[in-house]
Coordinates of C-alpha atoms in Angstrom, one line a residue:
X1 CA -5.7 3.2 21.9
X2 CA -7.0 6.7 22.7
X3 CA -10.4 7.3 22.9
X4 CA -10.1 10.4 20.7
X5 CA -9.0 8.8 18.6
X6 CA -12.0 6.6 18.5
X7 CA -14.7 9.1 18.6
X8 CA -12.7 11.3 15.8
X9 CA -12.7 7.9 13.8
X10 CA -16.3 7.4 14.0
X11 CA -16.9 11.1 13.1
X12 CA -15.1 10.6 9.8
X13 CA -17.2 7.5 9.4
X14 CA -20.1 9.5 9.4
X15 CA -18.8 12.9 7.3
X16 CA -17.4 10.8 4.7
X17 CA -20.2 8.2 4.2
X18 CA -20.3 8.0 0.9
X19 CA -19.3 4.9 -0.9
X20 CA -15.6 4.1 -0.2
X21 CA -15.1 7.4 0.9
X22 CA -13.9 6.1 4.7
X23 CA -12.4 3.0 4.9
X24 CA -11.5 1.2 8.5
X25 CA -8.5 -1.3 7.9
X26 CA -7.6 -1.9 10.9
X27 CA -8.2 -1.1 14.7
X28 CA -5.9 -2.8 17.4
X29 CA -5.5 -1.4 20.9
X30 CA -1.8 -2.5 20.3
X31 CA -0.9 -1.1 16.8
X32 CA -3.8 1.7 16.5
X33 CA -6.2 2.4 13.9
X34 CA -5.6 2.2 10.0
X35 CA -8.1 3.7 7.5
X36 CA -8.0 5.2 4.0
X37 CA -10.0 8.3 2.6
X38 CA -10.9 9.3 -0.2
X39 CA -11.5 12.6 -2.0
X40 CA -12.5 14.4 -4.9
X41 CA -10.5 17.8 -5.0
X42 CA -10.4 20.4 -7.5
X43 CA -6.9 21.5 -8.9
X44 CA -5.4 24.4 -10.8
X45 CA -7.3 23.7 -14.2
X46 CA -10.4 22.9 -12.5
X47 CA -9.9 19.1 -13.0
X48 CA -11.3 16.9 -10.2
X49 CA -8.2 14.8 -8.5
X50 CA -9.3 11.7 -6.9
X51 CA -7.3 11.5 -3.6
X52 CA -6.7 8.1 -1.3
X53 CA -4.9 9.5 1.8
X54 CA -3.9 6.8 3.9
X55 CA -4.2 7.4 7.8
X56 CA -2.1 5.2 10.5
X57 CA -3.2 6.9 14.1
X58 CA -0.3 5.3 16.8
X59 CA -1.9 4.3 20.2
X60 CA -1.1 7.5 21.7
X61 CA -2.3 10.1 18.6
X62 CA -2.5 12.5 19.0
X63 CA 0.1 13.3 20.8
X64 CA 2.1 11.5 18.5
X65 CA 1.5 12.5 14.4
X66 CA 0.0 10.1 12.5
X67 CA 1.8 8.4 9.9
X68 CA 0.4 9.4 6.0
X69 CA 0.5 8.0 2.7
X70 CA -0.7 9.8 -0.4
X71 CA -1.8 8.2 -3.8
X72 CA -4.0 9.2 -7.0
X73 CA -3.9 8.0 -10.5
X74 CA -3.6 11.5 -11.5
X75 CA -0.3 12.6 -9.6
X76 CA 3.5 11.6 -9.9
X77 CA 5.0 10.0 -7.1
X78 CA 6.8 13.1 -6.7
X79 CA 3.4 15.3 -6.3
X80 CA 2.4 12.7 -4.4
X81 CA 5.2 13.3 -2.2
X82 CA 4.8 16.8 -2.1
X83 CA 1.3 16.2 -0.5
X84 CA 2.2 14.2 2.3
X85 CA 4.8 16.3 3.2
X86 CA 2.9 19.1 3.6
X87 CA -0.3 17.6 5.1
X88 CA 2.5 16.4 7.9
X89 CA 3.8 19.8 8.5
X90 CA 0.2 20.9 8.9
X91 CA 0.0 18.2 11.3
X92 CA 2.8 19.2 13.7
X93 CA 0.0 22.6 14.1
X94 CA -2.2 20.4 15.4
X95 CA -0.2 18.3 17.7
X96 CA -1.9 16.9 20.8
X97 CA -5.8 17.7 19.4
X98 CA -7.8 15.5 16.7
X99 CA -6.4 16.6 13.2
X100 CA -7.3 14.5 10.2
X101 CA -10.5 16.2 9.6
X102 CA -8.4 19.5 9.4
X103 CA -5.9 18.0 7.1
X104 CA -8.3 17.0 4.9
X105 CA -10.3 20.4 4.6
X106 CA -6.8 21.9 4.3
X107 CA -5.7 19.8 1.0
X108 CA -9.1 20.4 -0.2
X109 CA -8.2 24.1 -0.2
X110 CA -4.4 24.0 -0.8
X111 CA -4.0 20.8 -3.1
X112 CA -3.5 23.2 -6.9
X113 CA -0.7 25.4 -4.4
X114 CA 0.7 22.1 -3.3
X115 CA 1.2 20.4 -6.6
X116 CA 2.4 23.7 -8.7
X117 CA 1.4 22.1 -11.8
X118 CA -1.4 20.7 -13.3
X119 CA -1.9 17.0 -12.5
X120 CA -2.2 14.6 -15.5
X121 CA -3.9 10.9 -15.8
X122 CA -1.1 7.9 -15.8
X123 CA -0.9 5.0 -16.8
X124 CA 1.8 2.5 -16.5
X125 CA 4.1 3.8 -19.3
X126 CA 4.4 7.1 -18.5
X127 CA 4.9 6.1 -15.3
X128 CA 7.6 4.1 -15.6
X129 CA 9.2 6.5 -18.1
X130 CA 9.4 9.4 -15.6
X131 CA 10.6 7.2 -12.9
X132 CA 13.4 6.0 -15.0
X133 CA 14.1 9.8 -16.0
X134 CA 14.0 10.9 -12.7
X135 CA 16.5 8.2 -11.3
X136 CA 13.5 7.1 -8.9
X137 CA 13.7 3.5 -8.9
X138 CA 10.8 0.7 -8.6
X139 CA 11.7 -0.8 -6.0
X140 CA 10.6 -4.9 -4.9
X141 CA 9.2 -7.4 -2.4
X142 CA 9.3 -10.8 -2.0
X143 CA 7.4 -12.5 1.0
X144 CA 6.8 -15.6 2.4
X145 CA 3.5 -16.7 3.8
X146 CA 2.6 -19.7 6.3
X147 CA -0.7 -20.6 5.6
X148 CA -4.0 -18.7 4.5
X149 CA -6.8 -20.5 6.2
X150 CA -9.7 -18.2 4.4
X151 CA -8.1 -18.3 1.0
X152 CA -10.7 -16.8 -1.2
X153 CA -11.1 -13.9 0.8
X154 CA -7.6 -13.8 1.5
X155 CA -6.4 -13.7 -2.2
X156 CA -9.2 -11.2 -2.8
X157 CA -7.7 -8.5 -0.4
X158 CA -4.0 -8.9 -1.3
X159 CA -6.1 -8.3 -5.1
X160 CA -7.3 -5.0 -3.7
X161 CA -4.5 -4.0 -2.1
X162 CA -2.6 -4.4 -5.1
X163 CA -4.7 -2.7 -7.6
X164 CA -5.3 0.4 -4.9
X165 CA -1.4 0.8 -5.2
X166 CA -0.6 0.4 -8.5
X167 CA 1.8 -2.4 -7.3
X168 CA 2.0 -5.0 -10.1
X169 CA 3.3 -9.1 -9.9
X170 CA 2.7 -12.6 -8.5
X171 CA 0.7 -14.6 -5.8
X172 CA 2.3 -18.1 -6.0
X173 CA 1.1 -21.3 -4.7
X174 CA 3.1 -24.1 -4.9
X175 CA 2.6 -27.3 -2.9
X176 CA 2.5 -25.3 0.8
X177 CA 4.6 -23.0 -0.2
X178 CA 3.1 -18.7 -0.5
X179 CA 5.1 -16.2 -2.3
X180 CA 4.0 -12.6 -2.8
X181 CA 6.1 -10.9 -5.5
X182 CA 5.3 -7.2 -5.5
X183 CA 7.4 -4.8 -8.0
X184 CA 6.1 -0.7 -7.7
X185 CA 7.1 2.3 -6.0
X186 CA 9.1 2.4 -2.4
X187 CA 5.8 4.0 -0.8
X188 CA 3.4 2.2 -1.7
X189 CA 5.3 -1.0 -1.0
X190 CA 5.7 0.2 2.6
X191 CA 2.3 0.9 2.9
X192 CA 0.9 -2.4 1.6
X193 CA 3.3 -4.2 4.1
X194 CA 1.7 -1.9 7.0
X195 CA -2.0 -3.4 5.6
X196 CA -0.5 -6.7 5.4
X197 CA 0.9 -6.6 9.3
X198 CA -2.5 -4.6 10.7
X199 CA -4.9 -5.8 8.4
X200 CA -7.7 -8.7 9.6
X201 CA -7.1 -10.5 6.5
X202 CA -7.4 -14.4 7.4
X203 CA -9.1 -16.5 10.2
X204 CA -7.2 -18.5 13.1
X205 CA -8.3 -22.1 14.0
X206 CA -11.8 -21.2 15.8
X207 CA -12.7 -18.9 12.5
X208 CA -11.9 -15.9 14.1
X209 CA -10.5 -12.8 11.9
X210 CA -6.8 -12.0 12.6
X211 CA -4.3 -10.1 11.6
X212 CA -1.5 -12.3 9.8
X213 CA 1.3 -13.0 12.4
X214 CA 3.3 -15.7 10.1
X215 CA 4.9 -13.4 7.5
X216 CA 8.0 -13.1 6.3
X217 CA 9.8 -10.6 4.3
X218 CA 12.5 -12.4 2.3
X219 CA 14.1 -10.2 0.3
X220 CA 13.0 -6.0 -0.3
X221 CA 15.5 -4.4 -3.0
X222 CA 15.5 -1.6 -6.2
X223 CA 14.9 -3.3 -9.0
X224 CA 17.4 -3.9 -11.5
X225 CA 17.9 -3.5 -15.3
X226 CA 17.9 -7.2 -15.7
X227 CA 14.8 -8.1 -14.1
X228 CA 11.6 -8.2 -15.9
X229 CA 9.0 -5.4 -15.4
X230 CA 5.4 -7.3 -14.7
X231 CA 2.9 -5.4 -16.1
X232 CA 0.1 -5.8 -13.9
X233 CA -0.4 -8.5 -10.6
X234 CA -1.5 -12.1 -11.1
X235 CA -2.4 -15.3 -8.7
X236 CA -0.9 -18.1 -10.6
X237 CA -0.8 -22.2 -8.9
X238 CA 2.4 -24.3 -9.7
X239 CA 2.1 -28.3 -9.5
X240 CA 5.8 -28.0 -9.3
X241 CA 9.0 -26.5 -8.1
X242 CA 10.6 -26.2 -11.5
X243 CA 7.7 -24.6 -12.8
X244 CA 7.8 -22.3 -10.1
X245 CA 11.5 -21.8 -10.4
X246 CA 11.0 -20.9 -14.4
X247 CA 8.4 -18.1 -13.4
X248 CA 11.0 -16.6 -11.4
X249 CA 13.9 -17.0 -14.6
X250 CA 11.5 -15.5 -16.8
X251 CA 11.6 -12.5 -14.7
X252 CA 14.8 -12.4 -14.4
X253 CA 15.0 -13.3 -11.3
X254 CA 17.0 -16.6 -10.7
X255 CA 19.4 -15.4 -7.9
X256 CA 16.1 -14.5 -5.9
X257 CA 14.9 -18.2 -6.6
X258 CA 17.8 -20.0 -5.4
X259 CA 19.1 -17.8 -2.5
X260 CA 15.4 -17.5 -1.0
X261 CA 13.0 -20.3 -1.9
X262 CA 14.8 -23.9 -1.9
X263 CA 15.5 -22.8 1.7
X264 CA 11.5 -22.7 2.5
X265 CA 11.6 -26.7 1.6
X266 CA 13.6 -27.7 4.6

């Protein structure tokens, strides 16, 4: 990990150090450093857009970009889009040098040009309706967990993430067996499996945080008219397998049951 990279991290810290506003979520010297900001930033009716920008910075930014996702309650996907795309290509002007207080100043500036129209709140509804108008399909994740040693704080985070990324579904425990069920948009999928991989979120043996190293991604698809549409995300416990089995009917869901979880019982 570059010490730029480093000192440009700890710079943030300290210009964005208002509540929430910087966000470390992960620093590895083999994966590099994850961290989220978050803005208020005036559009083209005056309306203040709350921001998260999402910053990945590879072990050798920044000569390499960093990688960037874009969310707010208050854009499409497809504005949402529209921003990262254009905070990389002002990246690619910065190549070799610190950047991501630069990008930030220049979407403060440029976000009501970027967007082209004015940005309105959604909820789930509309969101779901545009996405179905548009063809842009909600896309799925199932995953398969080993253990969680710290499982209060554990359950808490994969809360958090959830809720930051409008991602909606199931936390399932059943006997040892950990299922995370996620159903939202492709990008925000990817990015909560990049938190889940780089993320401290659980303790090893000695109590030490670590990343989680024992996750599986069973199955990651669009998902389809027959399958059930959870409304928001839920931890649920099953004493079980057939009660587990009926959650996954009830979604719809049945073929992802029997190809993926009797398997885990072996």
């Amino acid at each position: 990990m570059s010490g730029q990279a480093l000192e440009e991290l700890s710079a943030l810290a300290a210009i964005y150090c208002e509540p929430d506003a910087c966000e470390v979520l992960a620093v590895s010297e083999t994966h590099g450093i994850t961290f989220r900001i978050q803005i208020n930033v005036k559009e083209l009716l005056d309306t203040d857009i709350l921001l998260k920008l999402l910053f990945h910075l590879p072990v050798n930014y920044p000569s390499t970009l960093p990688e960037i996702s874009v969310n707010s309650d208050q854009l499409t996907r497809a504005q949402c889009t529209d921003v990262k795309d254009k905070l990389l290509e002002q990246a690619k002007k910065h190549l070799s040098e610190p950047m991501v207080h630069e990008l930030v100043l220049w979407i403060q500036e440029n976000l009501k040009y970027v967007i082209k129209q004015p940005a309105t709140v959604c909820n789930e509804k509309t969101t779901l309706s545009k996405a179905e108008s548009t063809g842009d399909a909600i896309w799925m994740l199932l995953l398969h967990l080993d253990h969680m040693r710290a499982k209060a704080k554990y359950v808490k985070t994969v809360e958090k993430w959830a809720s930051d990324l409008r991602l909606t579904g199931r936390l399932m425990f059943m006997g040892k067996i950990i299922l995370i069920l996620l159903q939202g948009d492709r990008s925000n999928i990817k990015e909560y499996l990049i938190l889940q991989k780089t993320s401290k979120v659980d303790v090893d043996s000695s109590g030490k945080k670590c990343k989680e190293k024992m996750i599986s991604v069973l199955c990651e698809t669009k998902v389809q008219s027959q399958h059930k549409r959870f409304q928001m995300f839920e931890v649920k416990e099953y004493s079980t397998l057939d009660e587990l089995q009926k959650e996954f009917e009830t979604a719809g869901l049945a073929t992802l049951f029997s190809e993926f979880v009797p398997p885990l019982l072996k």
